[in-house]
């Protein structure tokens, strides 16, 4: 791309709380992220770190109650989605921002044909008539690599394999040519070969359309393959963010080093954590987050200060920031 990339999404200070039983849990805490057009941002972390909640918050789909967005800004295309009326959000969701979830069977309607489901979105957002929507549905199925799309368009979800269903979900998500696509663990339920095909498809679609892509995963191998930049989340916070090449060659946060060391093929690029096969211990419950660094009870390098105080964010180099006491004052 020529010139500075266009920022599509700019999230700052995003915080989400859940309440229940007289207690309050801070599930997202001061999250800041940006995504540019034609860029893939990876969000990585274990289950319960806040990745999927970030995606739901972007679309204002945090279940409420018990959840509540308590602060921040989510600026998309110059507009703060946190201030937008519900009517406006309905236009943004599925039209300007597409979303692919983990398990297509729970997102597809089992009693409607693939064509009906694709057409529904196209009729709603693009105001196509039924005939044009059907023709466009067939084109979309073809674009995502579904063989015999003229026949498949009249089939039901249960007649397709898991990989084909995920392709249908991708077709639905890109049907209105969104500027931003959010894919939350899009290949979790699929075998390795199909996973590779789906990632290749996402890469192609992004290159062809110039959309921004947010890829949510627990797998650093996927991050290495697919993303331009990565945000590592832990305990509802972004604990490290950098261009992917920088994170892989010089991870600064002990949690990031642990995630990298969990991927055998990436060990060669990572020195200090190379003997870690998995990260010992458990992700803390959002109901029981510590006062200091949320990673402290799993961190081999924890110091007394880590338990007592939340580490500030340090900027290590252009676009590389980390929240860890070890890195305090080490930036340029
Ligand atoms: S702040 Fe302390 S406990 Fe947290 S990751 Fe850094 S060294 Fe480990």
Coordinates of N, CA and C in Angstrom, one line a residue, residues 40 143-145 167 170 186-187 190 192-208 211 213 215 222 225-226:
X40 N -3.9 -7.5 8.9 CA -4.4 -8.5 9.8 C -3.8 -8.4 11.2
X143 N -16.9 -18.0 -4.6 CA -15.7 -17.2 -4.2 C -15.0 -17.9 -3.0
X144 N -15.8 -18.6 -2.1 CA -15.2 -19.2 -1.0 C -14.8 -20.7 -1.3
X145 N -14.9 -21.1 -2.5 CA -14.4 -22.4 -2.9 C -15.3 -23.5 -2.7
X167 N -16.9 -22.4 5.4 CA -16.8 -21.6 4.2 C -18.1 -20.8 3.9
X170 N -18.1 -17.9 6.1 CA -17.2 -16.8 5.6 C -18.0 -16.1 4.4
X186 N -11.7 -19.3 13.9 CA -12.5 -19.8 12.8 C -12.3 -21.2 12.4
X187 N -11.2 -21.8 12.9 CA -10.9 -23.2 12.5 C -10.9 -24.2 13.6
X190 N -12.1 -27.8 13.0 CA -11.8 -28.4 11.8 C -10.4 -29.1 11.8
X192 N -6.7 -30.4 10.4 CA -5.5 -29.5 10.1 C -5.5 -29.1 8.6
X193 N -5.9 -30.0 7.7 CA -5.8 -29.7 6.3 C -6.9 -28.6 6.0
X194 N -8.1 -28.8 6.5 CA -9.1 -27.8 6.2 C -8.8 -26.5 6.9
X195 N -8.2 -26.6 8.1 CA -7.7 -25.3 8.7 C -6.9 -24.5 7.8
X196 N -5.9 -25.2 7.2 CA -5.0 -24.5 6.3 C -5.7 -23.9 5.1
X197 N -6.7 -24.6 4.6 CA -7.5 -24.1 3.5 C -8.3 -22.8 3.9
X198 N -8.9 -22.9 5.1 CA -9.7 -21.7 5.5 C -8.8 -20.5 5.7
X199 N -7.6 -20.7 6.3 CA -6.7 -19.6 6.5 C -6.2 -19.0 5.1
X200 N -6.0 -19.9 4.2 CA -5.6 -19.5 2.8 C -6.7 -18.6 2.2
X201 N -7.9 -19.1 2.4 CA -9.1 -18.4 1.9 C -9.2 -17.0 2.5
X202 N -9.0 -16.9 3.8 CA -9.1 -15.6 4.5 C -8.0 -14.7 4.0
X203 N -6.8 -15.2 3.8 CA -5.7 -14.4 3.3 C -6.0 -13.9 1.9
X204 N -6.5 -14.7 1.0 CA -6.9 -14.3 -0.3 C -7.9 -13.2 -0.3
X205 N -9.0 -13.5 0.5 CA -10.1 -12.5 0.5 C -9.6 -11.2 1.0
X206 N -8.8 -11.2 2.0 CA -8.3 -9.9 2.5 C -7.5 -9.2 1.4
X207 N -6.6 -9.9 0.8 CA -5.7 -9.3 -0.3 C -6.6 -8.8 -1.4
X208 N -7.6 -9.5 -1.8 CA -8.5 -9.1 -2.9 C -9.3 -7.8 -2.5
X211 N -9.8 -5.4 2.9 CA -10.5 -5.2 4.2 C -9.4 -5.4 5.3
X213 N -8.6 -7.3 8.9 CA -9.0 -8.6 9.5 C -8.5 -8.7 10.9
X215 N -8.0 -11.5 13.7 CA -8.0 -13.0 13.8 C -7.7 -13.3 15.3
X222 N -0.6 -19.9 14.4 CA -1.5 -19.2 13.5 C -1.1 -17.8 13.4
X225 N 1.8 -17.4 11.0 CA 1.4 -17.6 9.6 C 0.6 -16.5 9.0
X226 N -0.3 -15.9 9.8 CA -1.4 -15.1 9.2 C -1.3 -13.6 9.5

